[in-house]
Structures are given as C-alpha cells and as structure tokens.
Amino acid sequence: MIICFTNPSATPYIEYRYIIQYRAMNQSTRGGARAGAGRKPSPDPTTTIRVPISQKAAVLDFVQQRQAGFRIPSGMEIFAFAEHPPRQKFPLMGHSVRAGFPSPADDYVEKRIDLNEELIQHREATFFLRVKGQSMVDAGIDDGDELIVDRAIKPEHGRIVIAAVDGELTVKRFFQRDGLVKLIAENPKYPDIEFRDGQEMLIWGVVTRIIKQV
Amino acid sequence: MTNIPFHAKQHASFALVDGNNFYVSCERVFNPALEGKPVVVLSNNDGCAVARSAEVKALGIQMATPWFQMQDLARKHGIIALSSNYTLYADMSNRMMSLLRQFSPHQEVYSIDECFLGLDGFSRDLTTYGQEIRQRVRQWIGIPVCVGIAPSKTLAKLANHVAKKRPEWNGVCDLGSLQESGLNELLADIEAGEVWGVGRRLREQLAAMNIHTVLALKQADTALIRRRFSVVLERTVLELRGISCLGLEEIAPNKQQIVCSRSFGQPVLHLAELREAVSSYATRAAEKLRRQSSVAGAIHVFISTSPFREKDPQYSQGITIPLPEASDDTLKLIRAAQWGLKQIYRPGYRYAKAGVMLMELSPAGSRQHTLFSDEGAEKRSARLMQVLDGINRKMGKDTLFLASSGIMKGWGMKQGNRSPCYTTDWGELAEVRG
C-alpha cells in the first residue's frame, strides 16, 4: 500500500514528499511502485487520499500521531524523497485530438513558400554569382546584384548567360545567328564581344533570376 | 584451390567515376584564369601538394612534395599555388555525388572525388552511358571526370586509371567491352602496383615472385597468393578475373577513428599554446563524434616537431588515454587530452604539429555504465553538448567554445592563398564581370 501526499506543513518553496509503506508481517517487499512513478504532485497541496478500508484506521492514526508529534508506527517505514525528484518524460503527441467543430480554414492550409523550390530548378547545377560592372544595366543587371545561374539549361540565342572569356567570368546576352556567335552588352558604352573561327569561348551557365537590393 | 566467396557474382557491372585533379578543377570552375596553367593545391598550412593540375604533373612534381622544395620549379614555370579550400571542395563534391545518383540507384561514395555506381542489368551500351555521365558532370558542375566500367570494383578502378592515362579512350573505359585477349593485352601493359589495394610493399613482394604486371597477378595461383599473402589479395586476384567479390557499400559505415590534427602556422614552444591547440582539436573531433552518434572509448594525443627543420632537435610523442567510460562529452575528452598532453610535453622543442584521435568508437546508445557512473551528470552533459552543437550549427562554427581552446589561436593555420568559399558563403560569392 502506497500513499503519496504533500506535507501540509512544508514551506511553499520546498516540496517534500513521503511514501508511507505499510509492511504486513508476511507481505513481500518486492514489486510495487517505482520511485518517481505515477502522477506528479500539483503545486497546491492535495488533500484527498484513497486507502483500503481495512487500513483506514491505521493511516488516520498515523497522520494524527504525526501531526501531534512525529512517530513511526510499527510496521511502517517512511522514505524521504529527494528534494528534486527525477523527471518523468512523456511522449509529446504530434497532433492534438480535436473536440468541437473543426475549423473550416483547415482545408486551405498550405505549406509556406520555399524560395529554393520556386527559384531553383536544378539544385546541383545552380550557383549564385555577384555582378561587378555596368555593362548589362539596360537588361536590369546592376553592379552588386546577385544572379541565379543554372548550368543545366542549354544556352540559346537571346538568353543572358555567364561566359568565360579571357580567364574571367562575364555576364552578357548570347547571340547565335547565321553562324555568328557574339556576347552582347546591354549598355551602349560597352562593346559586344565577337568571336572568330578557332577562338574559344565557354558558356558557363544561363542566368535565370536577378536578385536586387532595394 | 580457389576460394570463391559465396556472395561473388560473375556478371556484375560497376562504374567508377572520378574527378580529374578534383581540387584544382573546383578552383578552375570559379577562376577560369587558372585554365591551362600549372596549379597546385597545398595541404592545410600550405605544407605540401595535395592536388596537381596536369601541367604540374607534366613537370614531374610528385604528390605530397613540400612547397618549399618546388619553389625553384614554381618560379621557373609560373606554378600557381593555392591554399586548400575544403569548404568549396566539399560542396562541389556533394553536388557531383548527388548528380551521379541520377545515373544509378546504387552508389557508393568512395572518397571526396570518386564514387562507384552499380550498373547491374543495364542493357544499354555502357561506353555511351559513361560518356553521358562525363558530359553531364562537366556541364552541370564544371568538373571533368573519367569513368571506368568493369565487372568488378577492382577492375573498375583499373579501368578508370586507363581512362585517365590513355587519351585514346576519351575519358571512358569499359573493360567489359573488350575480348579476353584484348583485355589481357591491356593488363599486361599495366604495372601490378596500379591495382587497388596493392601498395608499395606488396608490389615489391610480388615483384620478388616475378609478378610485375596486372596480367601476371590475374593469372597467379590463388592458393599460393592466399598462403603467401592473405585472403584479401586472393580476392583481388578473383576480382581481376572478373569475379565480383566486393559489393557496393551504399551506406557509408561510421568512422572507426576520428582524427583532428594540424600543422601550426609557426612553431609553438610553450605548453600553454599546445594546450589551446589540443583543446580546439578535441572540440572539433567531439563534434564529429556526436554528429555520427558515437562515443569514444579512448583518446590519443600526439605532438611533434617539424622533420623539415633538420637543424632543430627532433621530438615526437603520442599517448593513448583510455576513458573510464565511453563518452562524447567535449569537456571530458578535453580533460583527458590535456592530461595526456602534460605527460608527453617536453620543454625546449619547437613543435610543428599536434593532434587528437578518438578511438574505440561505439554507438552512443549502447555504452556501458560503470559502477560509479552518475546518470544525472551524464544527462546534464548531454544537454550541454546539444546546446553547444545547436548554437554552433545555427550561428556559425565556434560561436560557443571552451575557453581552453584559446581565443587568439596564435598557433592557427597558415592559409596564405585560399580562394573564397564561392558556393557556401553569401559574402564570398564568385564575381562576374557585368
């Protein structure tokens, strides 16, 4: 028989708890409660206790005697618990059980917008580059802008591309018509870059988005 | 008699995809000016060459050559030396491996720049497939790769070697496409030392048995090989015969040891500075340990002077400290490491390197408690480590660290010429001329 209750005379700051264990003469001491198991005491002292009818007299007797002056009745032992009993972990349910009328908005809940998903088509082949220079301002690409570049997209006539020219990465519009290949600047102050037979030019990737600080 | 393992397969097919001069290639993606130039990437601390471009290999500079030894050649040929940028290489590697997964459901990432793909049951022409892989990685990631294809992993490794060294294969070598006679002719032309798992010592021992070429090894008596060497080498012989004994390890096994060591930027004399370095390496190693959910049963600490400073008195020592209880707690590991360091430290030497190695790793859940273990304290330490790792992951490396790791880190790494972290740091994006 185990009874747990909060010591009514304890100060509000320290919580003492006791187990009163009644040991009948022939009763085994094995099994039974684990320390710290069961319902945890609430901050307010609880008063209701439930005991077997056959033991009620003994318990009341004990409590009264204890209030009068502390004395352990024969056949009972008192175990003081630690001041900070070990915490018990409870599984946190991932969902709640609903009571009442369900919210009609629930059907319209969508996940949030993920820019990676929206702006990046080929994850492995996508790189960010930062622009330095003014040669593409008429295409809306300013100094300091960041570009999203996808290397998996085939460079086609008219697209804005990154090219490796003279050991440098450059952003220009790709021109490919009538056997002529050019990189066109979108700023009249900058010349286009033209290529002749045998000259090598590598298209690094295709620009898909421009990121601007506003 | 030949012992063929029960899981051996006769008609398997593997591809080994391997990045060419991977680190140099990563650098070239963002810095096209390096294209066609002789480039070396130096180890941590700018010590020695860990990657060489084809142009540097052509100059006869070997792997692991110390930088100061090649300085004359470097000046003469304009070799560009870069500090290693492992952040960049790791990101490029992840992109490459992820892309290669599109080519086979079975992948074993073997190292930062190479992986095996299982091609069992692919009915198409594998050389064409290899070329597709090659072009896709080149276009999407910017890294040139070579592909070796064969009925066993050992042969696939060899095929990759052929694809790399012999331009007539155009970067893809499918040994399965050769007739037996053609294959043997090719193998007769390759040194036995090129075989996966045959190191210098084995090569010499094999040479003493008159086994010089891959073909000779392939045709060696397996029973003799097993008796003289090991079952492992016998298996290699079987693999060379096209019997696949080594399967794909698709899930990378947890590391059995975690090493964290560096050379110092400048020689370190005092125990205090060594202590900081050792603390900081133990911290890093413990982070790795927790990431793979393991605990360490022992920690090894070592320090050494520089063998390249020939005039300096030399000293090098290590000590292994068994832990009373396997742990992943940074504090406990540091305490053990510090104790070990104190045992092996001798004053009066100019230390060039220190490191810690975590050993006897086991899964964190299965540790054994000792008679005197304090479970409450352990839970507290686990919470503390969680908070530590959580904050450092979120706010950046070394936001929170133990003061014993030192704040100034005067012993820190020398990285004179590291490229920006183009792909992982918003502040260091590659620049493009507008």
XYZ file of C-alpha atoms in Angstrom:
648
model
C 0.000 0.000 0.000
C 1.466 3.300 -1.064
C 0.124 6.711 -0.229
C 1.627 9.878 -1.586
C 0.697 13.290 -0.389
C 2.241 16.617 0.090
C 3.382 17.552 3.515
C 0.894 20.195 4.570
C 3.345 21.862 6.923
C 6.070 22.276 4.331
C 7.041 25.755 3.229
C 5.708 26.671 -0.215
C 9.220 26.727 -1.676
C 10.381 23.253 -0.918
C 8.329 20.318 -1.808
C 8.738 17.334 0.431
C 7.123 14.096 -0.365
C 6.951 10.924 1.562
C 5.994 7.414 0.850
C 4.395 5.638 3.661
C 4.847 1.998 3.113
C 2.879 -0.400 5.167
C 4.531 -3.737 5.515
C 2.342 -6.522 6.782
C 4.050 -9.330 8.528
C 4.049 -11.853 5.709
C 3.797 -9.472 2.810
C 6.564 -9.455 0.237
C 8.543 -6.254 -0.162
C 9.189 -6.931 -3.839
C 7.400 -5.332 -6.750
C 5.205 -2.333 -6.184
C 5.894 1.241 -7.009
C 8.966 2.738 -8.598
C 10.368 5.865 -7.169
C 9.126 8.831 -9.117
C 6.468 6.895 -10.994
C 2.821 7.807 -11.065
C 1.053 11.106 -11.007
C 3.157 14.092 -10.046
C 2.024 16.336 -7.256
C 0.466 19.609 -8.207
C 1.956 22.802 -6.789
C -1.047 23.071 -4.484
C -1.094 20.571 -1.682
C -3.598 17.858 -2.380
C -5.770 16.520 0.338
C -7.745 13.596 -0.953
C -6.281 10.196 -0.282
C -7.620 6.808 -1.008
C -6.759 3.849 1.160
C -8.125 0.348 1.551
C -10.920 0.355 4.072
C -9.157 -2.235 6.133
C -6.177 0.128 6.571
C -8.068 3.369 7.026
C -7.838 3.349 10.769
C -4.126 2.714 10.748
C -3.488 5.544 8.293
C -5.607 8.069 10.095
C -3.952 7.048 13.276
C -0.564 7.631 11.708
C -1.470 11.011 10.338
C -2.892 12.183 13.589
C 0.080 10.966 15.527
C 2.356 12.584 13.014
C 0.613 15.920 13.330
C 0.851 15.612 17.058
C 4.470 14.665 17.143
C 6.436 12.627 14.681
C 6.376 8.934 15.426
C 6.711 5.992 13.144
C 4.143 3.366 13.865
C 5.334 -0.156 13.954
C 5.179 -1.921 10.617
C 5.563 1.334 8.700
C 8.642 2.965 7.264
C 8.965 6.449 5.969
C 11.176 7.180 2.994
C 12.015 10.769 2.363
C 12.205 11.580 -1.324
C 14.828 13.704 -2.877
C 14.031 17.373 -2.929
C 14.111 17.301 -6.700
C 12.538 14.059 -7.788
C 13.650 12.705 -11.147
C 11.593 13.991 -14.020
C 9.480 11.628 -15.965
C 9.327 12.099 -19.691
C 6.057 11.869 -21.554
C 5.839 11.442 -25.286
C 4.660 14.617 -26.948
C 1.925 13.807 -29.407
C 2.441 15.256 -32.863
C -1.229 16.022 -33.254
C -3.966 17.130 -30.994
C -7.281 15.474 -30.507
C -9.949 17.839 -31.572
C -13.133 18.485 -29.736
C -15.874 20.632 -31.167
C -16.414 21.980 -34.641
C -13.364 21.725 -36.959
C -12.014 24.957 -38.379
C -13.191 25.412 -41.972
C -9.866 27.100 -42.788
C -8.016 23.836 -42.253
C -8.729 22.677 -45.759
C -6.951 25.729 -47.147
C -3.737 25.461 -45.174
C -0.778 25.157 -47.500
C 2.901 24.874 -46.726
C 4.915 28.054 -46.837
C 6.669 29.323 -49.934
C 10.159 27.898 -50.263
C 12.346 30.087 -52.467
C 14.743 27.228 -53.112
C 11.906 25.268 -54.582
C 10.485 28.147 -56.601
C 13.676 29.663 -57.961
C 15.972 26.673 -58.347
C 15.223 24.073 -60.969
C 18.437 22.051 -60.900
C 19.805 22.034 -57.375
C 23.217 20.572 -58.186
C 23.813 22.863 -61.150
C 22.678 26.155 -59.630
C 25.167 28.757 -58.442
C 24.956 32.336 -57.200
C 27.281 34.958 -58.638
C 27.738 38.638 -57.808
C 27.895 41.257 -60.578
C 30.702 43.774 -60.795
C 30.304 46.333 -63.553
C 27.746 48.252 -65.607
C 27.712 46.511 -68.986
C 24.257 44.960 -68.512
C 22.324 47.804 -66.871
C 19.805 48.016 -69.726
C 18.891 44.390 -69.057
C 18.252 45.329 -65.437
C 21.520 43.904 -64.142
C 23.299 46.437 -61.974
C 26.596 46.494 -60.175
C 26.290 44.487 -56.942
C 23.277 42.412 -57.998
C 23.327 38.693 -57.362
C 22.463 36.313 -60.168
C 20.993 32.843 -60.004
C 22.761 30.802 -62.636
C 21.697 27.373 -63.843
C 24.394 25.402 -65.635
C 21.972 22.666 -66.661
C 19.994 24.902 -69.009
C 21.048 24.885 -72.654
C 22.246 28.334 -73.724
C 20.037 29.599 -76.536
C 20.083 32.676 -78.688
C 18.793 35.666 -76.755
C 19.325 34.370 -73.240
C 21.501 36.097 -70.693
C 24.479 33.881 -69.976
C 27.672 33.672 -67.981
C 30.676 33.063 -70.219
C 34.340 32.507 -69.512
C 36.266 34.990 -71.653
C 39.969 35.718 -71.268
C 40.160 33.973 -67.905
C 37.245 35.889 -66.489
C 33.559 35.191 -65.948
C 31.351 37.724 -67.666
C 27.602 38.193 -67.962
C 26.239 39.078 -71.418
C 23.370 38.336 -73.791
C 24.073 35.333 -76.010
C 23.749 35.905 -79.736
C 23.894 32.951 -82.128
C 22.576 33.576 -85.636
C 23.784 32.847 -89.186
C 26.964 31.162 -87.985
C 27.848 34.205 -85.932
C 28.409 33.975 -82.181
C 28.519 37.134 -80.070
C 28.178 38.215 -76.491
C 26.106 41.392 -76.443
C 26.463 44.062 -73.789
C 23.253 45.780 -72.694
C 24.812 49.215 -72.321
C 25.796 51.359 -75.333
C 29.021 52.347 -73.568
C 30.302 48.760 -73.687
C 31.346 46.906 -76.847
C 29.969 43.483 -77.780
C 32.397 40.610 -77.689
C 32.711 38.853 -81.039
C 34.368 35.562 -81.799
C 36.105 34.384 -84.881
C 36.707 30.857 -86.094
C 39.007 28.889 -83.832
C 38.569 31.278 -80.949
C 37.358 29.547 -77.851
C 34.506 30.685 -75.691
C 32.876 28.720 -72.938
C 29.308 29.313 -71.845
C 29.410 28.757 -68.101
C 25.702 28.850 -67.359
C 22.390 30.554 -68.022
C 21.082 33.352 -65.810
C 17.575 32.611 -64.536
C 16.983 35.354 -61.932
C 18.403 38.643 -60.743
C 18.444 39.435 -57.031
C 18.467 43.119 -56.190
C 18.843 45.089 -53.036
C 16.011 47.636 -52.967
C 42.140 -24.447 -54.967
C 40.269 -21.221 -55.277
C 38.029 -19.999 -52.526
C 35.247 -18.107 -54.214
C 33.207 -16.170 -51.653
C 29.569 -17.222 -51.575
C 28.353 -13.748 -52.490
C 30.635 -13.474 -55.530
C 28.980 -12.542 -58.806
C 30.028 -13.451 -62.318
C 28.149 -10.870 -64.330
C 28.161 -7.756 -62.202
C 28.886 -4.318 -63.588
C 30.375 -1.310 -61.841
C 31.363 2.170 -62.880
C 33.969 4.194 -61.023
C 33.538 7.923 -61.624
C 36.493 10.013 -60.519
C 37.089 13.757 -60.753
C 40.276 14.761 -62.568
C 42.614 16.738 -60.263
C 39.474 17.400 -58.286
C 40.641 20.276 -56.063
C 42.301 22.090 -58.940
C 39.198 21.564 -61.078
C 36.990 23.051 -58.334
C 39.178 26.151 -58.266
C 39.085 26.464 -62.046
C 35.274 26.454 -62.165
C 35.202 29.867 -60.494
C 38.525 31.177 -61.664
C 38.865 30.417 -65.389
C 42.202 32.224 -65.422
C 43.655 29.032 -63.913
C 42.661 27.047 -67.005
C 45.693 25.669 -68.816
C 48.102 26.956 -66.142
C 50.178 24.805 -63.800
C 48.287 24.829 -60.475
C 48.930 23.054 -57.185
C 46.690 22.993 -54.147
C 48.657 22.843 -50.909
C 47.722 20.917 -47.793
C 46.481 22.581 -44.623
C 49.037 25.121 -43.609
C 50.391 25.396 -47.119
C 52.657 22.437 -46.424
C 52.768 20.217 -49.466
C 50.981 19.475 -52.717
C 47.675 17.637 -52.291
C 46.408 18.242 -55.823
C 48.267 18.922 -59.047
C 46.963 20.030 -62.399
C 48.023 18.026 -65.451
C 50.557 20.767 -66.259
C 52.201 20.337 -62.840
C 52.246 16.545 -63.149
C 53.972 17.007 -66.502
C 56.749 18.916 -64.721
C 57.424 15.769 -62.698
C 56.244 17.175 -59.375
C 55.060 14.325 -57.186
C 52.092 14.249 -54.851
C 52.928 15.414 -51.310
C 56.004 17.358 -52.421
C 56.624 20.072 -49.816
C 56.003 23.540 -51.237
C 59.445 24.854 -50.344
C 61.046 22.034 -52.344
C 59.268 23.012 -55.532
C 59.788 26.747 -55.266
C 62.562 26.860 -57.854
C 60.445 24.979 -60.372
C 57.477 27.130 -59.412
C 59.325 30.336 -60.195
C 60.637 28.956 -63.458
C 57.296 27.653 -64.726
C 54.937 30.053 -63.033
C 53.230 27.450 -60.893
C 50.238 28.906 -59.072
C 49.961 27.576 -55.528
C 46.633 27.768 -53.740
C 45.814 27.044 -50.114
C 43.290 24.264 -49.777
C 39.662 25.365 -49.568
C 37.940 22.260 -48.239
C 34.648 24.080 -47.786
C 34.478 24.636 -51.526
C 35.665 21.121 -52.401
C 33.134 19.507 -50.074
C 30.252 21.494 -51.579
C 31.321 20.690 -55.129
C 31.719 17.040 -54.133
C 28.195 16.944 -52.695
C 26.804 18.413 -55.896
C 28.710 15.892 -58.007
C 27.660 12.878 -55.897
C 24.053 13.999 -55.859
C 24.081 14.368 -59.635
C 25.683 10.946 -60.109
C 22.887 9.365 -58.097
C 20.653 10.146 -61.052
C 22.608 7.624 -63.101
C 22.167 4.601 -60.871
C 20.064 3.650 -57.876
C 23.172 2.092 -56.346
C 26.001 4.406 -55.349
C 28.955 4.082 -53.041
C 30.692 7.371 -52.336
C 34.257 6.203 -52.003
C 36.039 9.489 -51.394
C 35.549 13.213 -51.873
C 36.108 12.892 -55.622
C 35.158 9.355 -56.588
C 32.193 7.034 -56.358
C 31.134 3.631 -57.574
C 27.840 3.171 -59.371
C 26.182 -0.229 -59.683
C 25.211 -0.877 -63.307
C 23.923 -4.451 -62.980
C 21.244 -5.209 -65.516
C 21.744 -2.043 -67.561
C 21.068 -3.251 -71.077
C 22.369 -0.221 -72.929
C 25.824 0.430 -74.313
C 27.854 1.306 -71.246
C 30.535 3.317 -73.025
C 27.836 5.662 -74.325
C 26.366 5.816 -70.848
C 29.791 6.644 -69.432
C 30.130 9.495 -71.919
C 26.729 10.839 -70.867
C 27.860 10.798 -67.230
C 31.047 12.578 -68.163
C 29.318 15.287 -70.143
C 26.589 15.823 -67.586
C 29.023 16.336 -64.699
C 31.177 18.614 -66.840
C 28.220 20.749 -67.910
C 26.247 20.865 -64.662
C 29.053 21.099 -62.126
C 32.015 22.121 -64.252
C 34.233 19.256 -63.130
C 35.946 16.966 -65.654
C 35.629 13.297 -64.707
C 36.764 9.946 -66.055
C 34.666 6.792 -65.956
C 35.920 3.226 -65.625
C 33.451 0.387 -66.176
C 34.061 -3.299 -65.442
C 32.573 -6.452 -63.915
C 34.274 -5.911 -60.517
C 35.189 -2.916 -58.379
C 38.897 -3.681 -58.619
C 38.695 -3.808 -62.413
C 36.535 -0.660 -62.488
C 39.283 1.150 -60.566
C 41.807 -0.084 -63.087
C 39.534 0.901 -65.985
C 39.342 4.395 -64.523
C 43.134 4.511 -64.421
C 43.204 3.560 -68.107
C 40.555 6.174 -68.956
C 42.667 8.826 -67.239
C 46.094 7.906 -68.534
C 45.274 6.933 -72.104
C 43.687 9.663 -74.200
C 42.561 7.189 -76.891
C 39.759 6.090 -74.536
C 38.369 9.613 -74.405
C 37.746 9.536 -70.671
C 35.598 6.406 -70.569
C 36.962 2.869 -70.445
C 34.600 -0.111 -70.401
C 36.735 -3.197 -69.875
C 33.636 -5.334 -70.348
C 33.603 -4.264 -73.983
C 36.954 -5.985 -74.620
C 37.504 -9.571 -75.700
C 39.540 -11.680 -73.238
C 42.652 -11.421 -75.434
C 42.349 -7.662 -75.813
C 41.796 -7.262 -72.081
C 44.840 -9.384 -71.242
C 46.942 -7.398 -73.648
C 45.915 -4.223 -71.863
C 46.531 -5.718 -68.402
C 49.976 -6.914 -69.468
C 50.828 -3.280 -70.115
C 49.951 -2.041 -66.597
C 52.153 -2.424 -63.532
C 50.824 -4.593 -60.717
C 51.306 -1.656 -58.345
C 48.387 0.136 -60.018
C 45.939 -2.439 -58.716
C 43.607 -1.234 -55.951
C 44.988 -2.406 -52.624
C 48.478 -3.231 -53.869
C 50.769 -0.809 -52.079
C 54.480 -0.335 -52.347
C 55.405 -3.206 -50.037
C 53.079 -5.692 -51.693
C 54.361 -4.574 -55.063
C 57.928 -5.354 -54.036
C 56.966 -8.735 -52.628
C 55.040 -9.573 -55.784
C 57.991 -8.477 -57.897
C 60.155 -10.914 -55.946
C 57.740 -13.632 -57.096
C 58.149 -12.381 -60.649
C 54.684 -10.841 -60.698
C 55.205 -7.463 -62.326
C 52.100 -6.781 -64.372
C 48.402 -6.814 -63.661
C 48.056 -9.735 -66.061
C 50.631 -11.747 -64.108
C 48.727 -11.041 -60.893
C 45.450 -12.004 -62.522
C 46.932 -15.311 -63.628
C 48.711 -16.028 -60.338
C 47.870 -19.167 -58.391
C 45.173 -18.071 -55.941
C 46.067 -20.722 -53.362
C 49.666 -19.540 -53.400
C 48.585 -15.911 -53.102
C 46.393 -16.766 -50.139
C 49.184 -18.681 -48.439
C 51.884 -16.127 -49.091
C 49.776 -13.020 -48.503
C 46.144 -13.015 -47.476
C 42.581 -13.814 -48.379
C 42.253 -10.155 -49.259
C 44.824 -10.353 -52.042
C 43.350 -13.624 -53.236
C 40.062 -11.804 -53.584
C 41.822 -9.103 -55.568
C 43.042 -11.764 -57.981
C 39.494 -13.065 -58.369
C 38.247 -9.537 -58.957
C 40.852 -9.127 -61.695
C 39.376 -12.246 -63.305
C 36.002 -10.526 -63.436
C 34.502 -12.299 -60.437
C 32.968 -9.604 -58.268
C 33.767 -10.254 -54.604
C 33.403 -6.721 -53.266
C 29.865 -5.381 -53.226
C 28.802 -1.754 -53.062
C 28.802 -0.245 -49.608
C 25.902 2.049 -50.168
C 25.663 3.313 -46.630
C 28.917 4.824 -45.515
C 29.978 2.982 -42.363
C 30.563 5.214 -39.373
C 34.167 6.105 -38.943
C 36.174 3.859 -36.676
C 38.507 6.656 -35.729
C 38.184 10.388 -35.789
C 41.394 12.308 -36.223
C 41.803 16.025 -35.928
C 45.313 17.327 -36.358
C 47.013 20.266 -37.989
C 50.405 21.718 -38.512
C 50.876 25.051 -36.810
C 51.307 28.272 -38.735
C 54.519 28.847 -36.806
C 56.472 26.703 -34.379
C 54.990 26.501 -30.900
C 57.229 26.346 -27.845
C 55.043 26.565 -24.796
C 52.722 24.129 -23.144
C 50.008 26.790 -22.820
C 49.720 27.193 -26.562
C 49.824 23.448 -27.172
C 47.028 23.099 -24.651
C 44.882 25.521 -26.617
C 45.531 23.678 -29.849
C 44.787 20.292 -28.317
C 41.577 21.624 -26.741
C 40.438 23.030 -30.015
C 41.172 19.787 -31.935
C 39.429 17.731 -29.257
C 36.424 20.048 -29.568
C 36.294 19.582 -33.326
C 36.720 15.812 -33.041
C 33.991 15.590 -30.370
C 31.613 17.465 -32.675
C 32.256 14.950 -35.422
C 31.799 12.149 -32.913
C 28.387 13.416 -31.843
C 27.330 14.000 -35.428
C 27.700 10.297 -36.120
C 26.091 9.465 -32.731
C 29.094 7.607 -31.399
C 31.015 7.643 -28.169
C 34.781 7.214 -27.827
C 36.421 4.712 -25.531
C 39.879 6.224 -25.746
C 41.629 9.348 -26.907
C 45.099 9.576 -28.391
C 47.120 12.789 -28.229
C 50.271 13.429 -30.197
C 52.742 16.256 -30.722
C 55.787 16.519 -32.937
C 58.466 18.860 -34.167
C 58.991 19.509 -37.868
C 61.067 16.907 -39.707
C 61.751 19.573 -42.333
C 63.612 21.766 -39.832
C 66.591 19.487 -39.865
C 68.706 21.678 -37.593
C 66.113 21.693 -34.818
C 66.229 18.982 -32.173
C 63.530 16.467 -33.024
C 60.883 15.103 -30.709
C 57.683 13.324 -31.414
C 55.459 11.546 -28.938
C 51.936 10.291 -28.526
C 49.903 8.796 -25.734
C 46.616 6.919 -25.646
C 44.328 7.565 -22.709
C 41.589 5.011 -22.152
C 38.462 6.675 -20.803
C 36.852 5.181 -17.694
C 33.597 5.277 -19.579
C 32.980 5.809 -23.300
C 31.938 9.403 -23.815
C 31.056 12.064 -26.350
C 31.390 14.929 -23.907
C 33.725 17.658 -25.123
C 34.658 18.541 -21.553
C 35.635 15.009 -20.613
C 37.548 14.464 -23.830
C 39.430 17.719 -23.415
C 40.273 16.873 -19.823
C 41.690 13.504 -20.884
C 43.562 15.063 -23.799
C 45.071 17.739 -21.558
C 46.208 15.164 -19.073
C 47.834 13.179 -21.873
C 49.490 16.268 -23.315
C 51.042 17.048 -19.947
C 52.575 13.570 -19.862
C 54.215 13.838 -23.264
C 55.169 17.526 -23.371
C 58.871 18.236 -23.105
C 60.072 21.831 -22.980
C 62.735 23.141 -25.324
C 61.354 21.888 -28.629
C 59.792 23.811 -31.457
C 56.556 21.926 -32.012
C 55.129 21.979 -35.517
C 52.141 19.722 -35.193
C 49.656 18.364 -32.701
C 46.550 16.289 -32.931
C 43.994 14.148 -31.207
C 42.452 10.906 -32.339
C 39.273 9.459 -30.894
C 39.341 5.671 -30.832
C 37.283 2.647 -29.847
C 34.155 4.268 -31.170
C 30.805 2.680 -30.483
C 27.184 3.728 -30.979
C 26.091 6.214 -28.335
C 23.060 4.179 -27.228
C 24.974 1.045 -26.342
C 27.518 2.340 -23.890
C 28.207 0.510 -20.719
C 27.935 2.290 -17.436
C 30.495 1.801 -14.761
C 29.826 1.120 -11.157
C 30.434 4.755 -10.326
C 28.628 6.392 -13.194
C 26.427 9.309 -12.381
C 23.424 9.236 -14.640
C 22.172 12.663 -13.692
C 25.512 14.235 -14.513
C 25.543 12.408 -17.825
C 22.157 13.728 -18.823
C 23.273 17.214 -17.936
C 26.364 16.828 -20.068
C 24.286 15.503 -22.978
C 22.029 18.555 -22.732
C 25.022 20.867 -22.610
C 26.539 19.246 -25.706
C 23.213 19.511 -27.530
C 23.036 23.211 -26.784
C 26.678 23.677 -27.802
C 26.234 21.897 -31.130
C 22.876 23.540 -31.768
C 24.187 27.059 -31.304
C 27.315 26.419 -33.347
C 25.279 24.932 -36.173
C 22.879 27.845 -36.217
C 25.141 30.784 -35.516
C 28.310 29.537 -37.161
C 31.305 27.493 -36.181
C 32.953 28.456 -32.885
C 30.214 30.816 -31.701
C 30.388 28.964 -28.411
C 33.625 27.289 -27.448
C 35.580 26.329 -24.399
C 37.985 28.966 -23.227
C 40.723 26.349 -23.014
C 40.796 26.325 -26.826
C 42.257 29.814 -26.653
C 40.916 32.968 -28.210
C 43.897 34.335 -30.096
C 44.914 30.996 -31.606
C 48.432 32.174 -32.345
C 49.176 28.627 -33.475
C 46.463 28.768 -36.160
C 46.740 27.597 -39.711
C 48.588 29.382 -42.430
C 46.306 29.796 -45.435
C 48.086 32.394 -47.445
C 46.266 31.943 -50.719
C 42.856 30.444 -50.096
C 40.140 31.090 -52.662
C 36.775 32.418 -51.461
C 34.054 29.988 -50.348
C 32.214 30.728 -53.584
C 29.319 28.356 -53.081
C 28.692 28.338 -49.355
C 29.208 31.909 -48.146
C 26.937 34.717 -49.377
C 29.668 37.242 -48.664
C 32.209 35.383 -50.800
C 30.220 34.725 -53.993
C 32.216 34.499 -57.214
C 32.268 37.759 -59.122
C 31.144 38.073 -62.677
C 32.107 40.997 -64.932
C 28.999 42.988 -65.799
